[in-house]
Amino acid sequence: MQAKTLIDYIRDYILTCDFLRKWKVNVDHLGVEMSYSINPLPCDPIVKKYVDGGTVKQFQFAFTSKESYDSDARTCIENSGFYQKFEEWMEENDRRGELPEIGSGKVPIGISVMQKGYLYDVDTDLGQYEIQCKLEYEEN
């Protein structure tokens, strides 16, 4: 059996969110209909190096979705509200120390939002939204 990767652990963590439990969350893939995905973002993984060889690292990712989209303000407010709730869920979990399990040799320090959720692209009746996040952890 292959060892789990950070993105596997982050996906498992996001699936614990109450309002996402009924949905499928992909990795690096948004379908043609309403869907969710976690997409790794390019970044320098090393935040800090210690003299003992340990490091503080980061894993940046975008949580993206395709949502119903039209010119009705109620639809746009609902979509933006989803991302506000997701951000609040992540902040509250971070505050309580409820962080993703990330395997042996790695200790999560925090998970946070780097950029609030926003409308990224529009395609007919679906809008693509994303929120950019990061997980910081220590590794020996």
PDB file of C-alpha atoms in Angstrom, residues 62-123:
ATOM      1  CA  ALA A  62      -6.706  26.151  -3.639  1.00  0.00           C
ATOM      2  CA  PHE A  63     -10.092  24.753  -2.740  1.00  0.00           C
ATOM      3  CA  THR A  64     -12.145  25.294  -5.892  1.00  0.00           C
ATOM      4  CA  SER A  65     -15.698  24.663  -6.959  1.00  0.00           C
ATOM      5  CA  LYS A  66     -18.149  24.980  -9.771  1.00  0.00           C
ATOM      6  CA  GLU A  67     -21.396  26.487  -8.521  1.00  0.00           C
ATOM      7  CA  SER A  68     -24.655  27.561 -10.128  1.00  0.00           C
ATOM      8  CA  TYR A  69     -24.197  31.059 -11.480  1.00  0.00           C
ATOM      9  CA  ASP A  70     -26.532  33.640 -12.939  1.00  0.00           C
ATOM     10  CA  SER A  71     -27.147  37.365 -12.684  1.00  0.00           C
ATOM     11  CA  ASP A  72     -29.485  36.929  -9.696  1.00  0.00           C
ATOM     12  CA  ALA A  73     -27.920  38.571  -6.629  1.00  0.00           C
ATOM     13  CA  ARG A  74     -29.305  35.802  -4.368  1.00  0.00           C
ATOM     14  CA  THR A  75     -27.287  33.141  -6.220  1.00  0.00           C
ATOM     15  CA  CYS A  76     -24.088  35.183  -5.998  1.00  0.00           C
ATOM     16  CA  ILE A  77     -24.672  35.906  -2.290  1.00  0.00           C
ATOM     17  CA  GLU A  78     -25.252  32.207  -1.614  1.00  0.00           C
ATOM     18  CA  ASN A  79     -22.035  31.239  -3.425  1.00  0.00           C
ATOM     19  CA  SER A  80     -19.993  33.898  -1.635  1.00  0.00           C
ATOM     20  CA  GLY A  81     -21.632  32.860   1.640  1.00  0.00           C
ATOM     21  CA  PHE A  82     -20.449  29.287   1.143  1.00  0.00           C
ATOM     22  CA  TYR A  83     -16.840  30.466   0.952  1.00  0.00           C
ATOM     23  CA  GLN A  84     -17.274  32.729   3.969  1.00  0.00           C
ATOM     24  CA  LYS A  85     -18.607  29.731   5.948  1.00  0.00           C
ATOM     25  CA  PHE A  86     -15.705  27.584   4.722  1.00  0.00           C
ATOM     26  CA  GLU A  87     -13.194  30.242   5.802  1.00  0.00           C
ATOM     27  CA  GLU A  88     -14.852  30.539   9.238  1.00  0.00           C
ATOM     28  CA  TRP A  89     -14.842  26.733   9.612  1.00  0.00           C
ATOM     29  CA  MET A  90     -11.118  26.612   8.838  1.00  0.00           C
ATOM     30  CA  GLU A  91     -10.312  29.524  11.198  1.00  0.00           C
ATOM     31  CA  GLU A  92     -12.312  27.972  14.034  1.00  0.00           C
ATOM     32  CA  ASN A  93     -10.632  24.578  13.591  1.00  0.00           C
ATOM     33  CA  ASP A  94      -7.210  26.256  13.556  1.00  0.00           C
ATOM     34  CA  ARG A  95      -8.074  28.187  16.733  1.00  0.00           C
ATOM     35  CA  ARG A  96      -9.158  24.954  18.479  1.00  0.00           C
ATOM     36  CA  GLY A  97      -6.102  23.049  17.233  1.00  0.00           C
ATOM     37  CA  GLU A  98      -8.223  20.729  15.094  1.00  0.00           C
ATOM     38  CA  LEU A  99      -5.715  20.273  12.297  1.00  0.00           C
ATOM     39  CA  PRO A 100      -5.265  17.617   9.623  1.00  0.00           C
ATOM     40  CA  GLU A 101      -3.478  14.409  10.515  1.00  0.00           C
ATOM     41  CA  ILE A 102      -0.455  14.443   8.191  1.00  0.00           C
ATOM     42  CA  GLY A 103       1.489  11.271   8.893  1.00  0.00           C
ATOM     43  CA  SER A 104       4.557  10.387  10.905  1.00  0.00           C
ATOM     44  CA  GLY A 105       7.506  12.736  11.086  1.00  0.00           C
ATOM     45  CA  LYS A 106       5.288  15.761  10.432  1.00  0.00           C
ATOM     46  CA  VAL A 107       3.505  17.884  13.041  1.00  0.00           C
ATOM     47  CA  PRO A 108       0.826  20.337  11.851  1.00  0.00           C
ATOM     48  CA  ILE A 109       1.259  23.885  13.154  1.00  0.00           C
ATOM     49  CA  GLY A 110      -1.696  25.609  11.537  1.00  0.00           C
ATOM     50  CA  ILE A 111      -4.044  25.841   8.613  1.00  0.00           C
ATOM     51  CA  SER A 112      -5.173  29.193   7.271  1.00  0.00           C
ATOM     52  CA  VAL A 113      -6.724  31.120   4.414  1.00  0.00           C
ATOM     53  CA  MET A 114      -4.290  33.131   2.297  1.00  0.00           C
ATOM     54  CA  GLN A 115      -6.880  34.625  -0.037  1.00  0.00           C
ATOM     55  CA  LYS A 116     -10.618  34.820   0.546  1.00  0.00           C
ATOM     56  CA  GLY A 117     -13.010  32.963  -1.746  1.00  0.00           C
ATOM     57  CA  TYR A 118     -13.749  34.721  -5.013  1.00  0.00           C
ATOM     58  CA  LEU A 119     -15.322  34.187  -8.418  1.00  0.00           C
ATOM     59  CA  TYR A 120     -12.487  33.002 -10.652  1.00  0.00           C
ATOM     60  CA  ASP A 121     -14.223  32.260 -13.955  1.00  0.00           C
ATOM     61  CA  VAL A 122     -17.710  32.038 -15.483  1.00  0.00           C
ATOM     62  CA  ASP A 123     -18.869  29.474 -18.028  1.00  0.00           C
TER      63      ASP A 123
END
